[in-house]
Short mmCIF file of C-alpha atoms in Angstrom, two decimals:
data_model
loop_
_atom_site.label_atom_id
_atom_site.label_comp_id
_atom_site.label_asym_id
_atom_site.label_seq_id
_atom_site.Cartn_x
_atom_site.Cartn_y
_atom_site.Cartn_z
CA MET M 155 26.08 0.00 22.76
CA ARG M 156 23.93 2.53 21.88
CA LYS M 157 20.22 2.66 21.83
CA ALA M 158 18.04 2.97 18.95
CA LEU M 159 14.51 3.79 19.29
CA ILE M 160 12.30 3.30 16.11
CA ILE M 161 8.69 4.64 16.47
CA GLY M 162 6.35 2.49 14.38
CA GLY M 163 6.38 -1.49 14.09
CA GLY M 164 5.17 -1.35 10.46
CA PRO M 165 7.38 -2.66 7.34
CA ALA M 166 9.79 0.19 7.64
CA GLY M 167 10.31 0.42 11.43
CA LEU M 168 10.64 -3.08 11.62
CA THR M 169 12.79 -3.38 8.89
CA ALA M 170 15.08 -0.81 10.76
CA ALA M 171 15.18 -2.63 14.00
CA TYR M 172 16.19 -6.15 12.13
CA GLU M 173 18.94 -4.43 9.99
CA LEU M 174 20.48 -2.94 13.08
CA LEU M 175 20.34 -5.79 15.37
CA LYS M 176 21.45 -7.99 12.51
CA ALA M 177 24.68 -5.22 12.53
CA SER M 178 25.04 -5.92 16.05
CA GLU M 179 25.79 -9.79 15.51
CA THR M 180 28.49 -9.04 12.93
CA ALA M 181 30.03 -5.97 13.80
CA ALA M 182 32.37 -5.60 16.80
CA SER M 183 31.08 -4.41 20.02
CA ALA M 184 31.56 -1.08 19.54
CA GLU M 185 28.81 -1.00 17.25
CA ARG M 186 26.57 -2.90 19.23
CA PHE M 187 22.33 -1.24 19.27
CA GLU M 188 19.77 -2.00 22.05
CA VAL M 189 16.72 -2.02 19.51
CA ILE M 190 13.12 -0.62 21.33
CA VAL M 191 10.06 -0.35 19.07
CA PHE M 192 7.32 1.32 20.16
CA GLU M 193 4.15 0.05 18.17
CA GLU M 194 0.81 2.18 19.24
CA SER M 195 -1.57 -0.42 17.97
CA GLY M 196 -1.75 -4.42 19.16
CA GLN M 197 -0.37 -5.48 15.69
CA LEU M 198 2.70 -5.13 13.32
CA GLY M 199 2.92 -4.33 9.71
CA GLY M 200 0.73 -0.66 10.36
CA ILE M 201 -1.72 -0.93 7.02
CA SER M 202 0.36 -4.12 6.17
CA LYS M 203 -1.05 -5.80 8.93
CA THR M 204 -3.37 -8.94 8.38
CA VAL M 205 -7.15 -8.65 10.60
CA GLU M 206 -9.18 -12.34 11.36
CA HIS M 207 -12.84 -12.35 11.70
CA ASN M 208 -14.80 -15.31 12.30
CA GLY M 209 -11.34 -17.50 10.33
CA ASN M 210 -11.58 -15.09 7.20
CA ARG M 211 -8.22 -12.62 6.60
CA MET M 212 -8.78 -9.35 5.38
CA ASP M 213 -5.67 -7.21 3.71
CA MET M 214 -6.06 -3.83 4.79
CA GLY M 215 -5.50 -1.92 0.82
CA GLY M 216 -4.01 -5.29 -0.89
CA HIS M 217 -0.61 -5.74 -0.62
CA ARG M 218 1.65 -7.07 -3.63
CA PHE M 219 5.02 -8.06 -3.29
CA PHE M 220 6.75 -7.26 -6.63
CA SER M 221 10.13 -5.13 -6.01
CA LYS M 222 13.19 -4.63 -8.89
CA ASP M 223 15.31 -4.40 -5.83
CA PRO M 224 16.91 -7.57 -5.36
CA LYS M 225 18.27 -7.01 -1.78
CA VAL M 226 14.20 -6.44 -1.11
CA ASN M 227 13.08 -9.89 -2.87
CA GLU M 228 16.56 -11.61 -0.92
CA TRP M 229 14.98 -10.30 2.52
CA TRP M 230 11.14 -11.22 1.33
CA ASN M 231 12.75 -14.71 1.17
CA HIS M 232 14.30 -15.02 3.69
CA MET M 233 12.12 -14.39 6.07
CA LEU M 234 9.07 -16.40 3.95
CA PRO M 235 10.55 -18.94 1.59
CA PRO M 236 9.09 -19.09 -2.06
CA GLN M 237 6.69 -21.85 -2.79
CA GLY M 238 5.55 -20.79 -6.04
CA ALA M 239 2.06 -21.66 -7.42
CA PRO M 240 -0.28 -25.12 -5.96
CA ALA M 241 -1.88 -26.39 -8.61
CA TYR M 242 -5.63 -25.22 -8.49
CA ASP M 243 -6.56 -29.42 -7.40
CA ASP M 244 -3.89 -29.52 -4.20
CA ILE M 245 -5.44 -26.17 -3.13
CA VAL M 246 -9.06 -27.45 -2.98
CA LEU M 247 -8.09 -30.39 -1.89
CA LYS M 248 -5.07 -30.39 0.25
CA ARG M 249 -5.79 -27.22 2.13
CA THR M 250 -5.14 -27.49 5.91
CA PRO M 251 -6.52 -25.08 8.07
CA PRO M 252 -3.87 -22.27 8.66
CA LEU M 253 -2.62 -22.40 12.76
CA ALA M 254 -5.20 -24.95 13.49
CA ALA M 255 -4.95 -25.93 17.16
CA GLY M 256 -2.93 -29.40 16.85
CA GLY M 257 -2.34 -29.38 13.61
CA PRO M 258 0.77 -28.94 11.67
CA ASP M 259 3.22 -27.34 12.86
CA PRO M 260 2.98 -23.39 11.22
CA GLU M 261 6.39 -23.06 11.15
CA LYS M 262 6.87 -25.68 8.61
CA THR M 263 3.81 -25.78 6.67
CA ASP M 264 2.55 -21.61 6.95
CA ARG M 265 5.89 -19.69 6.23
CA VAL M 266 5.96 -19.69 2.71
CA MET M 267 5.65 -17.15 -0.25
CA LEU M 268 2.74 -17.98 -2.85
CA THR M 269 3.09 -17.22 -5.97
CA ARG M 270 0.16 -15.06 -7.36
CA ASN M 271 -1.22 -13.93 -11.10
CA ARG M 272 -1.52 -10.41 -11.09
CA VAL M 273 -5.44 -9.20 -12.45
CA SER M 274 -6.83 -5.69 -11.33
CA ARG M 275 -9.31 -4.22 -13.74
CA ILE M 276 -11.62 -1.16 -13.50
CA TYR M 277 -15.51 -1.83 -13.10
CA PHE M 278 -16.81 1.05 -15.01
CA ASP M 279 -20.63 0.75 -16.74
CA ARG M 280 -20.88 -3.07 -15.09
CA LYS M 281 -18.43 -3.87 -17.70
CA PHE M 282 -14.87 -4.92 -16.76
CA PHE M 283 -11.57 -2.86 -18.22
CA ASP M 284 -8.04 -3.84 -17.89
CA TYR M 285 -6.09 -2.02 -15.64
CA PRO M 286 -4.04 -0.97 -17.07
CA ILE M 287 -5.94 0.17 -20.37
CA THR M 288 -5.02 -2.92 -22.96
CA LEU M 289 -5.33 -2.20 -26.39
CA LYS M 290 -7.10 -5.40 -27.27
CA TRP M 291 -10.50 -6.06 -29.13
CA GLU M 292 -12.40 -6.67 -25.72
CA THR M 293 -11.38 -3.11 -24.70
CA PHE M 294 -12.99 -1.32 -27.76
CA LYS M 295 -15.98 -3.20 -27.69
CA ASN M 296 -16.50 -2.24 -24.18
CA MET M 297 -16.09 1.03 -25.37
CA GLY M 298 -18.38 1.12 -28.08
CA LEU M 299 -16.65 2.45 -31.56
CA ALA M 300 -17.85 6.33 -30.86
CA THR M 301 -15.87 6.30 -27.33
CA THR M 302 -12.79 4.84 -29.07
CA ILE M 303 -12.41 6.81 -31.84
CA GLN M 304 -13.15 9.90 -29.40
CA ALA M 305 -10.34 8.39 -27.56
CA GLY M 306 -8.58 8.05 -30.06
CA PHE M 307 -8.51 11.23 -31.19
CA SER M 308 -8.45 12.44 -27.78
CA TYR M 309 -4.87 11.17 -27.05
CA ILE M 310 -3.44 12.05 -30.56
CA ALA M 311 -4.28 16.01 -29.38
CA SER M 312 -2.47 15.32 -26.21
CA VAL M 313 0.76 14.15 -28.02
CA LEU M 314 0.92 17.04 -30.14
CA HIS M 315 -0.35 19.45 -27.24
CA LYS M 316 1.90 18.96 -24.45
CA ARG M 317 -0.05 20.44 -21.12
CA LYS M 318 2.63 21.66 -18.48
CA GLU M 319 2.28 19.41 -15.85
CA ASN M 320 1.15 21.63 -12.72
CA SER M 321 -1.16 19.15 -11.23
CA LEU M 322 -1.76 15.68 -11.99
CA GLU M 323 -4.24 16.29 -13.97
CA ASP M 324 -2.15 17.38 -15.96
CA PHE M 325 -0.10 14.79 -15.34
CA TYR M 326 -2.70 11.90 -16.65
CA ILE M 327 -4.02 13.94 -19.65
CA ASN M 328 -0.44 14.00 -21.43
CA ARG M 329 -0.18 10.38 -21.18
CA PHE M 330 -3.82 9.03 -22.07
CA GLY M 331 -5.41 11.61 -23.59
CA LYS M 332 -8.66 13.58 -21.99
CA LYS M 333 -11.32 11.12 -22.69
CA LEU M 334 -9.62 8.31 -20.95
CA TYR M 335 -8.42 10.21 -18.14
CA SER M 336 -12.46 11.47 -17.83
CA MET M 337 -13.09 7.44 -17.55
CA PHE M 338 -10.67 5.70 -15.93
CA PHE M 339 -8.80 8.19 -13.77
CA GLU M 340 -11.15 11.12 -12.23
CA LYS M 341 -13.20 9.78 -10.53
CA TYR M 342 -11.08 7.37 -8.63
CA THR M 343 -8.86 10.03 -8.51
CA GLU M 344 -11.59 12.13 -6.69
CA ASN M 345 -12.56 9.34 -4.30
CA LEU M 346 -9.26 8.39 -3.74
CA TRP M 347 -8.49 11.81 -2.34
CA GLY M 348 -11.18 13.47 -2.17
CA ARG M 349 -10.28 16.30 -4.54
CA SER M 350 -9.99 17.16 -7.55
CA PRO M 351 -7.29 15.61 -10.13
CA ALA M 352 -6.90 19.21 -11.05
CA GLU M 353 -6.22 20.36 -7.39
CA ILE M 354 -2.93 17.43 -6.89
CA ASP M 355 0.09 17.54 -7.04
CA PRO M 356 1.66 15.72 -10.12
CA ASN M 357 4.74 14.38 -7.91
CA TRP M 358 1.92 11.42 -6.91
CA GLY M 359 1.51 10.22 -10.50
CA ALA M 360 5.91 10.62 -11.44
CA GLN M 361 5.80 8.04 -8.02
CA ARG M 362 2.75 6.01 -8.77
CA VAL M 363 2.48 5.39 -12.13
CA LYS M 364 5.97 6.64 -13.35
CA GLY M 365 7.08 4.77 -17.27
CA LEU M 366 3.21 3.53 -17.79
CA SER M 367 1.16 5.91 -20.47
CA ILE M 368 -0.16 4.27 -24.08
CA MET M 369 3.50 4.14 -25.56
CA ALA M 370 4.56 1.75 -22.65
CA ILE M 371 1.82 -0.21 -22.96
CA ILE M 372 2.01 -0.65 -26.77
CA SER M 373 5.97 -1.06 -26.38
CA ASP M 374 4.69 -4.23 -23.87
CA ILE M 375 2.57 -5.63 -26.74
CA PHE M 376 4.91 -5.69 -29.22
CA ARG M 377 7.90 -6.58 -26.64
CA LYS M 378 5.37 -10.22 -25.71
CA LEU M 379 5.33 -11.10 -29.61
CA LEU M 380 8.80 -10.81 -29.81
CA PRO M 381 10.10 -14.08 -30.05
CA GLY M 382 12.87 -14.30 -26.84
CA LYS M 383 11.62 -10.56 -25.81
CA LYS M 384 9.10 -11.67 -22.88
CA THR M 385 11.82 -10.95 -20.41
CA GLY M 386 13.63 -7.71 -19.86
CA HIS M 387 12.13 -3.93 -18.55
CA VAL M 388 9.15 -4.20 -17.90
CA GLU M 389 7.15 -1.38 -16.13
CA THR M 390 5.98 -2.18 -12.80
CA SER M 391 2.56 -1.68 -13.63
CA LEU M 392 2.38 -4.19 -16.12
CA ILE M 393 3.76 -6.64 -14.01
CA GLU M 394 1.98 -10.66 -14.18
CA GLU M 395 3.12 -11.88 -11.29
CA PHE M 396 3.67 -11.23 -7.66
CA SER M 397 4.64 -12.92 -4.30
CA TYR M 398 1.87 -13.09 -1.43
CA PRO M 399 2.67 -14.29 2.43
CA LYS M 400 0.55 -17.70 2.80
CA LEU M 401 -1.44 -15.82 5.67
CA GLY M 402 -1.54 -12.73 4.54
CA PRO M 403 0.71 -9.73 4.67
CA GLY M 404 0.76 -9.40 8.31
CA GLN M 405 2.12 -12.61 8.51
CA LEU M 406 5.68 -11.19 7.12
CA TRP M 407 5.55 -8.64 9.57
CA ASP M 408 4.40 -11.06 12.60
CA VAL M 409 7.45 -13.07 11.42
CA THR M 410 10.07 -10.08 11.59
CA GLY M 411 8.79 -9.17 14.64
CA ALA M 412 9.72 -12.61 16.39
CA GLU M 413 13.31 -12.73 14.71
CA ILE M 414 13.27 -9.21 16.15
CA GLU M 415 12.99 -10.37 19.62
CA LYS M 416 14.69 -13.62 19.29
CA MET M 417 17.67 -10.96 18.48
CA GLY M 418 17.65 -8.88 21.78
CA GLY M 419 15.30 -6.70 20.51
CA ARG M 420 12.20 -5.24 22.28
CA ILE M 421 8.80 -4.50 20.65
CA LEU M 422 6.20 -2.52 22.65
CA ARG M 423 2.94 -3.02 21.60
CA GLY M 424 0.24 -0.44 22.68
CA CYS M 425 2.49 2.44 22.90
CA ARG M 426 2.19 5.82 21.32
CA VAL M 427 4.49 7.70 21.22
CA VAL M 428 3.76 11.83 22.09
CA ARG M 429 6.92 14.29 22.62
CA PHE M 430 10.32 14.29 21.98
CA SER M 431 12.35 15.94 24.15
CA ARG M 432 15.30 18.10 22.46
CA ASP M 433 18.38 19.65 23.96
CA GLU M 434 20.27 23.05 22.73
CA ASN M 435 21.52 22.43 19.85
CA GLY M 436 18.27 20.30 18.48
CA ARG M 437 19.77 16.73 19.23
CA ILE M 438 17.01 14.49 21.06
CA LEU M 439 18.00 13.09 23.96
CA SER M 440 14.12 11.01 24.91
CA LEU M 441 10.90 10.30 24.04
CA THR M 442 8.32 10.39 25.56
CA TYR M 443 5.04 7.48 25.26
CA GLU M 444 1.22 6.91 26.51
CA LYS M 445 0.28 3.01 27.62
CA ASP M 446 -2.67 2.03 29.46
CA GLY M 447 -3.43 5.76 30.00
CA LYS M 448 0.43 6.61 32.16
CA GLU M 449 3.18 8.31 30.18
CA TYR M 450 6.42 7.01 30.46
CA GLN M 451 9.76 8.30 29.17
CA GLU M 452 12.75 6.35 27.11
CA GLU M 453 16.01 7.75 26.49
CA GLY M 454 17.73 7.66 23.56
CA ASP M 455 21.01 7.65 21.11
CA ILE M 456 19.39 7.23 17.47
CA PHE M 457 15.83 7.86 17.08
CA ILE M 458 14.18 6.53 13.82
CA SER M 459 10.98 7.63 13.06
CA SER M 460 8.05 6.05 10.67
CA MET M 461 5.59 8.18 12.36
CA PRO M 462 3.48 10.83 10.91
CA ILE M 463 5.65 13.54 9.59
CA LYS M 464 2.80 15.93 11.67
CA ASP M 465 2.47 14.23 14.80
CA LEU M 466 6.71 13.90 14.80
CA VAL M 467 6.75 17.98 14.36
CA GLY M 468 3.77 18.01 16.76
CA GLY M 469 5.61 16.82 19.24
CA MET M 470 9.01 18.83 19.47
CA ASN M 471 9.76 21.43 21.22
CA ASP M 472 11.24 24.60 20.06
CA VAL M 473 10.30 24.58 16.30
CA PRO M 474 10.75 26.80 14.10
CA ALA M 475 7.24 28.18 13.22
CA ARG M 476 7.54 28.24 9.47
CA GLU M 477 8.46 24.53 9.70
CA ALA M 478 5.59 23.99 12.42
CA ALA M 479 3.04 25.27 10.09
CA ILE M 480 4.08 23.24 7.33
CA ALA M 481 3.91 20.21 9.22
CA ALA M 482 1.05 20.93 10.98
CA GLY M 483 -0.71 21.62 7.78
CA LEU M 484 0.12 18.22 5.87
CA PRO M 485 -2.66 16.52 4.72
CA TYR M 486 -3.64 12.73 4.31
CA ARG M 487 -6.37 10.73 3.42
CA ASP M 488 -7.87 7.64 5.84
CA TYR M 489 -8.92 3.87 4.74
CA MET M 490 -12.22 2.04 5.45
CA THR M 491 -12.96 -1.35 4.57
CA LEU M 492 -15.97 -3.43 4.75
CA GLY M 493 -15.13 -7.00 4.55
CA VAL M 494 -18.45 -9.04 3.11
CA LEU M 495 -18.95 -13.15 3.30
CA VAL M 496 -21.25 -13.67 0.53
CA PRO M 497 -22.24 -17.24 -1.48
CA LYS M 498 -21.22 -15.44 -4.67
CA LEU M 499 -21.03 -12.54 -6.52
CA ASN M 500 -22.90 -11.92 -9.99
CA LEU M 501 -19.72 -11.25 -11.81
CA VAL M 502 -19.00 -13.84 -14.72
CA ASN M 503 -15.19 -15.08 -15.26
CA LYS M 504 -15.07 -14.88 -18.46
CA THR M 505 -11.28 -15.06 -18.68
CA LYS M 506 -9.06 -17.79 -19.22
CA ILE M 507 -7.88 -18.07 -15.72
CA LYS M 508 -9.12 -20.97 -13.71
CA THR M 509 -10.35 -19.68 -10.29
CA ILE M 510 -11.80 -21.33 -7.40
CA GLY M 511 -15.61 -21.50 -7.56
CA ASN M 512 -15.27 -19.65 -11.21
CA ILE M 513 -14.86 -16.29 -9.18
CA VAL M 514 -13.60 -13.61 -11.47
CA PRO M 515 -9.37 -13.71 -10.64
CA ASP M 516 -8.81 -10.00 -9.75
CA ASP M 517 -7.47 -9.44 -6.59
CA TRP M 518 -8.96 -5.96 -6.49
CA ILE M 519 -11.20 -4.09 -8.67
CA TYR M 520 -11.42 -0.36 -9.24
CA VAL M 521 -14.74 0.97 -8.66
CA HIS M 522 -15.12 4.08 -11.61
CA ASP M 523 -19.11 4.32 -11.29
CA ARG M 524 -20.21 7.63 -10.37
CA THR M 525 -23.36 6.60 -8.70
CA VAL M 526 -21.48 5.42 -5.49
CA GLN M 527 -18.46 6.16 -3.23
CA MET M 528 -16.58 2.71 -3.23
CA GLY M 529 -13.48 3.07 -4.40
CA ARG M 530 -12.63 -0.32 -4.49
CA PHE M 531 -12.88 -3.82 -3.74
CA GLN M 532 -10.65 -6.94 -3.07
CA ILE M 533 -11.41 -10.46 -3.68
CA TYR M 534 -9.56 -11.84 -1.34
CA ASN M 535 -10.26 -15.04 -2.04
CA ASN M 536 -7.62 -14.77 -5.21
CA TRP M 537 -4.92 -12.90 -2.99
CA SER M 538 -4.41 -16.51 -0.70
CA PRO M 539 -6.91 -19.80 -0.43
CA TYR M 540 -5.81 -19.55 2.56
CA MET M 541 -7.57 -15.99 3.78
CA VAL M 542 -10.92 -17.64 3.39
CA LYS M 543 -12.58 -20.09 6.07
CA ASP M 544 -14.75 -22.47 3.73
CA LEU M 545 -13.08 -21.34 0.03
CA GLU M 546 -15.40 -23.67 -2.07
CA ASN M 547 -18.65 -22.19 -0.66
CA THR M 548 -18.15 -18.24 0.06
CA VAL M 549 -16.41 -15.24 -1.48
CA TRP M 550 -14.86 -12.79 0.96
CA VAL M 551 -14.56 -9.35 -0.44
CA GLY M 552 -13.37 -6.59 0.89
CA LEU M 553 -15.32 -3.14 0.11
CA GLU M 554 -12.73 0.09 0.40
CA TYR M 555 -13.52 3.44 0.96
CA PHE M 556 -11.51 6.79 1.25
CA CYS M 557 -12.71 9.11 3.88
CA ASP M 558 -11.12 11.68 6.23
CA GLU M 559 -11.43 10.98 10.07
CA GLY M 560 -14.26 12.70 11.09
CA ASP M 561 -16.50 12.92 8.36
CA SER M 562 -19.38 11.58 7.61
CA LEU M 563 -18.45 8.22 6.62
CA TRP M 564 -15.76 7.49 9.26
CA ARG M 565 -18.70 8.24 12.13
CA MET M 566 -21.01 5.51 10.50
CA SER M 567 -20.98 2.74 13.40
CA GLU M 568 -20.38 -0.88 12.11
CA GLU M 569 -23.75 -1.77 11.50
CA GLU M 570 -24.47 1.83 9.55
CA PHE M 571 -21.40 1.47 7.30
CA SER M 572 -22.25 -2.58 6.81
CA VAL M 573 -26.17 -1.41 5.91
CA PHE M 574 -24.62 1.50 3.79
CA ALA M 575 -22.01 -0.43 1.80
CA VAL M 576 -23.91 -3.79 1.02
CA SER M 577 -26.48 -1.48 -0.80
CA GLU M 578 -23.85 0.03 -2.69
CA MET M 579 -22.81 -3.64 -3.75
CA VAL M 580 -26.64 -3.98 -4.84
CA LYS M 581 -26.61 -1.24 -6.74
CA MET M 582 -23.63 -1.94 -8.64
CA GLY M 583 -24.75 -5.57 -9.12
CA LEU M 584 -22.57 -7.40 -7.51
CA ILE M 585 -25.10 -9.02 -5.39
CA ASP M 586 -29.16 -9.30 -5.87
CA SER M 587 -30.14 -8.56 -2.32
CA PRO M 588 -28.67 -7.65 1.29
CA ASP M 589 -30.03 -11.22 2.44
CA MET M 590 -27.44 -12.57 0.41
CA VAL M 591 -24.59 -11.19 3.12
CA LEU M 592 -23.35 -13.94 5.67
CA ASP M 593 -21.18 -11.93 7.54
CA THR M 594 -19.80 -8.48 7.69
CA HIS M 595 -16.73 -7.04 9.36
CA MET M 596 -15.41 -3.25 9.68
CA GLU M 597 -11.39 -1.82 10.10
CA LYS M 598 -10.75 1.96 9.47
CA VAL M 599 -6.58 2.54 8.96
CA LYS M 600 -5.85 6.73 10.47
CA LYS M 601 -3.63 8.48 7.98
CA ALA M 602 -3.33 5.89 5.38
CA TYR M 603 -2.43 7.79 2.76
CA PRO M 604 -0.02 10.89 2.60
CA ALA M 605 -1.43 13.47 0.42
CA TYR M 606 0.21 15.49 -2.24
CA PHE M 607 -1.67 19.33 -1.59
CA ASP M 608 -2.17 21.74 0.77
CA THR M 609 1.33 22.53 2.63
CA TYR M 610 3.08 19.64 0.93
CA LYS M 611 4.37 21.95 -1.87
CA ASP M 612 6.90 23.23 1.04
CA MET M 613 7.83 19.68 2.05
CA ASP M 614 11.38 20.39 0.73
CA VAL M 615 11.52 23.31 3.10
CA LEU M 616 10.66 20.78 6.07
CA ARG M 617 12.72 18.17 5.47
CA ASP M 618 15.93 20.48 5.60
CA TRP M 619 14.70 21.55 8.70
CA LEU M 620 14.23 17.91 10.12
CA ASN M 621 17.82 16.58 8.38
CA THR M 622 19.64 19.33 10.96
CA ILE M 623 18.41 16.84 14.15
CA ASP M 624 21.54 14.48 13.46
CA ASN M 625 20.16 11.21 15.37
CA LEU M 626 16.38 11.33 13.75
CA TYR M 627 15.96 9.61 10.85
CA CYS M 628 12.50 9.52 8.96
CA VAL M 629 11.81 6.16 7.34
CA GLY M 630 8.96 4.61 5.52
CA ARG M 631 5.64 5.96 3.75
CA ASN M 632 4.33 8.55 6.91
CA GLY M 633 7.48 8.85 7.97
CA GLN M 634 8.68 10.86 4.74
CA HIS M 635 5.07 12.04 3.68
CA ARG M 636 5.55 10.05 0.52
CA TYR M 637 3.57 7.33 -0.79
CA ASN M 638 5.66 4.66 -0.82
CA ASN M 639 5.50 0.92 -1.23
CA ILE M 640 6.56 -1.91 0.98
CA ASP M 641 9.80 -1.82 -0.96
CA HIS M 642 10.16 1.69 -0.90
CA SER M 643 10.04 1.63 2.36
CA MET M 644 11.95 -0.75 3.31
CA VAL M 645 15.21 0.64 1.33
CA THR M 646 14.75 3.51 3.54
CA SER M 647 15.27 1.42 6.48
CA PHE M 648 18.36 -0.46 4.43
CA GLU M 649 19.50 3.09 3.58
CA THR M 650 19.33 4.45 7.63
CA VAL M 651 20.80 2.03 8.75
CA LYS M 652 24.06 1.83 5.98
CA ASN M 653 24.52 5.38 7.08
CA ILE M 654 24.34 4.20 10.81
CA LEU M 655 27.07 1.72 10.08
CA SER M 656 29.23 4.30 8.39
CA GLY M 657 28.90 7.37 10.28
CA VAL M 658 27.34 9.12 7.03
CA ARG M 659 25.78 12.45 8.09
CA SER M 660 23.85 13.54 4.89
CA ARG M 661 20.30 12.08 4.88
CA ASP M 662 19.95 12.35 0.67
CA ASN M 663 19.74 9.19 -0.17
CA ILE M 664 17.08 8.13 2.37
CA TRP M 665 14.72 11.06 0.82
CA ASN M 666 15.66 10.25 -2.32
CA VAL M 667 14.26 6.54 -2.00
CA ASN M 668 11.26 6.66 -4.81
CA THR M 669 12.47 10.01 -6.59
CA GLU M 670 14.08 7.91 -9.70
CA LYS M 671 12.07 7.07 -12.53
CA GLU M 672 12.51 3.29 -12.08
CA TYR M 673 9.29 2.42 -10.29
CA LEU M 674 10.13 -0.65 -7.38
CA GLU M 675 6.25 -1.90 -6.32
CA GLY M 676 5.61 -3.06 -3.25
CA ASN M 677 2.47 -3.32 -2.72
CA GLY M 678 0.57 -1.81 -5.73
CA LYS M 679 -2.00 0.88 -5.14
CA GLY M 680 -2.71 -0.25 -0.92
#
């Protein structure tokens, strides 16, 4: 029996643990695995966890469950069977308190995936614009004639004179023109990364937007108009439905964790991995983790890491100077969110989508207001009606901010952050006064977004060196320093387990997940 030590209890780590244990149940005894997962926090799911506060649930960043990979969809449906979209009246009249004491068996009533409408728009100049931008009358009306003409000529210019794509700015301008870029991409990107798009590697756009462009939008319009063409290839950013766990994304990983433990795996919560011991050939012999102020060592045969590469390499002995410097310089953006409970929002639902309380139907809304720091806000009511305690009388929103650990925003106390973020809600016209707020709750996530600047340009050098460690596998978003979605992260673990079982030495198939042109969306922009 080989011992696999897995660092991180997020989507990648838990998927790897489950797949190895599943293989152990079907393989010969020589291929059995002892599996231990080390999770730094007390919760599973990583950034995909669900936080509960006073009966209301929060999703860290918003996680849509949609994939073009059949194995991922089959895996999700195995853990949480699809229920579909319950009727509007059923949601209102027959909703039962999730996991209520003495209530219905949660194993039968709560372990389901709902089908939800995908609605995300841009809030710009106190008007709504579809995201992705659509070419319909409402868009042109909101932009105004002069701006529409300017945007049109700007796009034509970008088609006739393509830029060499040295930056994310070049990437966006080539696909949308300079005017639409300045309106709908520049400010949001600066908020997200703390850098001008001109300073960011275009690979980020290639991974997150891929085939999306004005031409893709036009193609999608004509596809829907043609008879018999309602299905087929659709750019992922244009999908109209997605799946979502009834009790938020963390529910999927709590269920997965329980399944892992049923199969004999161990999950050690509150355990922070800090160091690795390597022999003279570079092979990892053991890891050291901290728990309750004490250090413990665990030896293993296989090490699967979804921890940030910066920390992984920083905790190793005998790392060459160049590779150590690259790892130490890898940048990240951190994430803060404020849950805000209000009786209503000053946003009128002008769509044809029916919602409880007639609130706007958006899952999240991108903020392109240059007078505020807010990057986006979620409306949890629309993700799942079971995320909100008093669905009929309150709206539970999450105000999202991107920052750097230690900066002025990050250092705010919960009270200071609440006052600041609520004041931005008032400034944007979302609510009339801070007096409307019924409750708030702050959450922070370190290293939520691996960034594509600074030493990222030398990531290939670091990756090649990591591949020389023959019993180490890097998986997931932070494990590969790649802005992966949930399904991308899971597929890196599928590929890892496949390599372990078949004895494949190359790591190329693992690192190549999410480098192909086809986009496999797991969690939108979260």
